[in-house]
Amino acid sequence: ELKVEQNPLFLSMQEGKNYTIYCNYSTTSDRLYWYRQDPGKSLESLFVLLSNGAVKQEGRLMASLDTKARLSTLHITAAVHDLSATYFCAVDVGADGLTFGKGTHLIIQP
Amino acid sequence: DTAVSQTPKYLVTQMGNDKSIKCEQNLGHDTMYWYKQDSKKFLKIMFSYNNKELIINETVPNRFSPKSPDKAHLNLHINSLELGDSAVYFCASSLRGASTDTQYFGPGTRLTVL
């Protein structure tokens, strides 16, 4: 059974700081996704990482994928309050749909 | 011009009732999904469906059944609702085989079983 583990599950940080969320998964996959969810809202796609060494950046967020280590990271640079949300990584192993991590609840305080 | 829509947004019902949640996508995708998000925000795939095959997560009770009248719709029917079915249900769609194959999620249906 595929397992996807995120850490930390809860993160409180100050504006202006940098931090990294980690996502480990237990089986071979070349597709990894990061989603954002605001309270009471749906999931918004942030990044799709399709190959080993893939790196994508959007604003203050940067995601990377190491398929050999089965590890993805989501790095936050100079955090701002608007980035407060729950972040999920998810792994795609075929037609079975996505397997999600438990999510990282991120609070950014002024 | 909503990409993936669901109705209703909220559903409150009694134990033992049968209910349906509707999902429609206008993205031209060929695969649709249902996910369940519990009170701890854990997301779990329930079904994956395209016009060729239905893949059911083995942990999903057979009280849950997806019904697809056409490629743009995948409805979720639930029989004999139980308290533990209370959750937020998300529909999603994707174009399998596409270079990105991102899944787009609907707004969710919050189901409360009393």
Short mmCIF file of C-alpha atoms in Angstrom, two decimals:
data_model
loop_
_atom_site.label_atom_id
_atom_site.label_comp_id
_atom_site.label_asym_id
_atom_site.label_seq_id
_atom_site.Cartn_x
_atom_site.Cartn_y
_atom_site.Cartn_z
CA GLU A 1 0.00 0.00 0.00
CA LEU A 2 1.33 3.41 -0.96
CA LYS A 3 2.10 5.67 1.97
CA VAL A 4 2.65 9.40 1.72
CA GLU A 5 4.07 11.14 4.76
CA GLN A 6 4.29 14.85 5.25
CA ASN A 7 6.11 16.69 7.95
CA PRO A 8 5.59 18.74 9.82
CA LEU A 9 1.82 18.38 10.14
CA PHE A 10 1.56 21.71 11.88
CA LEU A 11 3.77 24.74 11.40
CA SER A 12 3.53 28.16 12.94
CA MET A 13 6.02 30.68 11.67
CA GLN A 14 6.61 34.38 11.50
CA GLU A 15 6.38 36.53 8.43
CA GLY A 16 9.67 36.95 6.66
CA LYS A 17 11.04 33.56 7.66
CA ASN A 18 11.91 30.62 5.42
CA TYR A 19 10.77 27.08 5.93
CA THR A 20 10.46 23.73 4.17
CA ILE A 21 7.71 21.13 4.16
CA TYR A 22 8.77 17.56 3.40
CA CYS A 23 6.86 14.84 1.60
CA ASN A 24 8.09 11.24 1.56
CA TYR A 25 6.38 8.45 -0.33
CA SER A 26 6.82 4.72 -0.25
CA THR A 27 6.65 3.54 -3.86
CA THR A 28 8.00 4.51 -7.24
CA SER A 29 6.20 7.39 -8.88
CA ASP A 30 7.14 10.07 -11.36
CA ARG A 31 4.20 12.31 -10.61
CA LEU A 32 3.89 14.35 -7.50
CA TYR A 33 1.47 17.18 -6.83
CA TRP A 34 1.20 19.97 -4.32
CA TYR A 35 -2.17 21.43 -3.44
CA ARG A 36 -3.28 24.27 -1.22
CA GLN A 37 -6.51 24.28 0.76
CA ASP A 38 -7.95 27.29 2.57
CA PRO A 39 -10.42 26.68 5.41
CA GLY A 40 -13.79 25.57 4.08
CA LYS A 41 -12.56 25.69 0.49
CA SER A 42 -11.58 23.31 -2.24
CA LEU A 43 -8.11 22.20 -3.25
CA GLU A 44 -6.08 24.45 -5.50
CA SER A 45 -3.31 22.94 -7.61
CA LEU A 46 0.06 24.56 -6.94
CA PHE A 47 2.65 22.39 -8.64
CA VAL A 48 2.93 19.27 -10.75
CA LEU A 49 6.34 17.60 -10.62
CA LEU A 50 6.86 15.02 -13.31
CA SER A 51 10.48 13.92 -13.26
CA ASN A 52 13.49 13.44 -11.08
CA GLY A 53 15.15 16.75 -10.32
CA ALA A 54 12.09 18.78 -11.29
CA VAL A 55 11.96 22.18 -9.65
CA LYS A 56 9.12 24.64 -9.98
CA GLN A 57 8.65 28.07 -8.47
CA GLU A 58 5.68 30.35 -8.12
CA GLY A 59 6.13 33.49 -6.11
CA ARG A 60 7.42 32.62 -2.65
CA LEU A 61 6.86 28.88 -3.10
CA MET A 62 9.29 26.45 -4.66
CA ALA A 63 8.76 22.72 -5.04
CA SER A 64 11.27 20.04 -5.93
CA LEU A 65 11.22 16.31 -6.55
CA ASP A 66 13.85 13.62 -5.96
CA THR A 67 12.37 10.37 -7.25
CA LYS A 68 15.35 8.32 -6.15
CA ALA A 69 14.94 9.43 -2.56
CA ARG A 70 11.13 9.44 -2.98
CA LEU A 71 11.11 12.91 -1.52
CA SER A 72 9.53 16.19 -2.46
CA THR A 73 9.96 19.50 -0.72
CA LEU A 74 7.90 22.68 -0.67
CA HIS A 75 10.04 25.63 0.31
CA ILE A 76 8.57 28.89 1.51
CA THR A 77 10.70 31.99 1.16
CA ALA A 78 10.07 35.15 3.21
CA ALA A 79 6.64 33.97 4.30
CA VAL A 80 3.67 36.32 4.24
CA HIS A 81 0.35 35.97 6.03
CA ASP A 82 -1.54 35.18 2.80
CA LEU A 83 0.32 31.88 2.55
CA SER A 84 -1.46 30.58 5.66
CA ALA A 85 -3.33 27.45 4.55
CA THR A 86 -3.11 23.68 4.60
CA TYR A 87 -0.70 22.23 2.05
CA PHE A 88 -1.04 18.70 0.72
CA CYS A 89 1.32 16.64 -1.32
CA ALA A 90 -0.15 13.82 -3.38
CA VAL A 91 1.32 10.96 -5.37
CA ASP A 92 -0.11 9.49 -8.54
CA VAL A 93 0.59 5.82 -9.22
CA GLY A 94 -1.84 5.28 -12.05
CA ALA A 95 -5.54 5.09 -12.58
CA ASP A 96 -6.29 4.70 -8.90
CA GLY A 97 -6.33 8.42 -8.26
CA LEU A 98 -4.12 10.41 -5.95
CA THR A 99 -2.82 9.30 -2.57
CA PHE A 100 -2.55 12.31 -0.31
CA GLY A 101 -0.36 13.10 2.64
CA LYS A 102 -2.08 14.20 5.84
CA GLY A 103 -1.47 17.85 5.06
CA THR A 104 0.62 20.55 6.69
CA HIS A 105 -1.40 23.19 8.50
CA LEU A 106 0.63 26.37 8.08
CA ILE A 107 0.01 29.49 10.13
CA ILE A 108 2.04 32.59 9.36
CA GLN A 109 1.93 35.25 12.01
CA PRO A 110 2.72 38.91 11.53
CA ASP B 1 -17.59 29.02 -16.30
CA THR B 2 -16.91 26.80 -13.30
CA ALA B 3 -14.60 23.95 -14.25
CA VAL B 4 -15.80 21.30 -11.77
CA SER B 5 -19.10 21.89 -10.02
CA GLN B 6 -20.92 19.95 -7.34
CA THR B 7 -24.41 20.09 -5.91
CA PRO B 8 -25.49 20.45 -3.26
CA LYS B 9 -22.85 22.38 -1.33
CA TYR B 10 -24.35 21.30 1.99
CA LEU B 11 -26.41 18.21 2.73
CA VAL B 12 -27.93 17.42 6.11
CA THR B 13 -29.87 14.20 6.46
CA GLN B 14 -30.93 11.48 8.85
CA MET B 15 -29.29 8.11 9.34
CA GLY B 16 -30.68 5.45 7.06
CA ASN B 17 -31.61 7.82 4.24
CA ASP B 18 -30.38 7.55 0.66
CA LYS B 19 -28.82 10.61 -0.95
CA SER B 20 -26.99 11.64 -4.10
CA ILE B 21 -24.34 14.23 -4.84
CA LYS B 22 -23.96 15.48 -8.38
CA CYS B 23 -20.73 16.43 -10.12
CA GLU B 24 -20.17 17.99 -13.52
CA GLN B 25 -17.00 19.06 -15.29
CA ASN B 26 -16.75 21.23 -18.40
CA LEU B 27 -13.04 20.72 -19.01
CA GLY B 28 -13.37 17.94 -21.55
CA HIS B 29 -11.60 15.56 -19.18
CA ASP B 30 -11.97 11.81 -19.54
CA THR B 31 -11.51 10.71 -15.95
CA MET B 32 -13.43 11.70 -12.84
CA TYR B 33 -12.91 10.92 -9.18
CA TRP B 34 -14.56 11.07 -5.81
CA TYR B 35 -12.57 11.82 -2.67
CA LYS B 36 -13.65 11.89 0.96
CA GLN B 37 -12.15 14.38 3.42
CA ASP B 38 -12.85 13.55 7.04
CA SER B 39 -12.98 15.81 10.08
CA LYS B 40 -9.18 15.60 10.45
CA LYS B 41 -8.80 16.79 6.85
CA PHE B 42 -7.49 13.43 5.67
CA LEU B 43 -8.24 13.00 1.97
CA LYS B 44 -8.86 9.56 0.56
CA ILE B 45 -9.69 8.40 -2.94
CA MET B 46 -13.01 6.59 -3.20
CA PHE B 47 -13.48 6.04 -6.93
CA SER B 48 -11.70 6.63 -10.17
CA TYR B 49 -13.79 6.39 -13.34
CA ASN B 50 -13.49 6.91 -17.03
CA ASN B 51 -15.62 5.57 -19.81
CA LYS B 52 -13.67 2.36 -19.80
CA GLU B 53 -13.18 1.36 -16.24
CA LEU B 54 -14.26 1.98 -12.70
CA ILE B 55 -11.68 1.56 -9.99
CA ILE B 56 -13.02 1.30 -6.51
CA ASN B 57 -10.97 1.77 -3.38
CA GLU B 58 -11.45 -1.49 -1.54
CA THR B 59 -12.12 0.29 1.74
CA VAL B 60 -15.24 2.01 0.38
CA PRO B 61 -18.47 0.37 1.58
CA ASN B 62 -20.74 -0.92 -1.16
CA ARG B 63 -23.39 1.53 0.07
CA PHE B 64 -21.50 4.05 -2.05
CA SER B 65 -21.92 3.83 -5.79
CA PRO B 66 -20.79 6.16 -8.58
CA LYS B 67 -23.10 6.71 -11.52
CA SER B 68 -21.98 8.33 -14.74
CA PRO B 69 -24.64 9.28 -17.28
CA ASP B 70 -21.95 10.70 -19.58
CA LYS B 71 -18.28 11.72 -19.63
CA ALA B 72 -18.99 15.10 -18.06
CA HIS B 73 -20.85 13.80 -15.04
CA LEU B 74 -20.07 11.49 -12.15
CA ASN B 75 -22.67 11.37 -9.42
CA LEU B 76 -22.23 9.73 -6.05
CA HIS B 77 -25.13 7.79 -4.60
CA ILE B 78 -25.10 6.73 -0.98
CA ASN B 79 -27.52 4.22 0.49
CA SER B 80 -28.43 3.78 4.15
CA LEU B 81 -26.40 6.70 5.40
CA GLU B 82 -24.44 6.25 8.63
CA LEU B 83 -23.04 8.73 11.11
CA GLY B 84 -19.51 7.92 9.95
CA ASP B 85 -20.36 9.07 6.44
CA SER B 86 -20.32 12.67 7.64
CA ALA B 87 -17.47 14.34 5.76
CA VAL B 88 -16.72 16.64 2.87
CA TYR B 89 -16.88 14.90 -0.49
CA PHE B 90 -14.86 16.28 -3.37
CA CYS B 91 -15.28 15.48 -7.01
CA ALA B 92 -12.27 15.91 -9.30
CA SER B 93 -11.42 15.41 -12.94
CA SER B 94 -8.36 15.04 -15.10
CA LEU B 95 -7.24 14.20 -18.62
CA ARG B 96 -5.27 11.01 -18.22
CA GLY B 97 -2.21 10.77 -20.36
CA ALA B 98 -1.90 14.52 -20.66
CA SER B 99 1.54 15.95 -19.96
CA THR B 100 0.51 17.39 -16.62
CA ASP B 101 -2.56 15.30 -15.77
CA THR B 102 -3.47 17.67 -12.95
CA GLN B 103 -6.63 16.85 -11.09
CA TYR B 104 -9.03 19.75 -10.73
CA PHE B 105 -11.27 19.66 -7.71
CA GLY B 106 -14.85 20.77 -7.24
CA PRO B 107 -15.93 23.00 -4.35
CA GLY B 108 -16.93 20.06 -2.15
CA THR B 109 -20.17 18.87 -0.58
CA ARG B 110 -20.35 18.90 3.19
CA LEU B 111 -22.48 15.95 4.26
CA THR B 112 -23.81 15.81 7.80
CA VAL B 113 -25.62 12.69 8.94
CA LEU B 114 -27.71 13.09 12.09
#
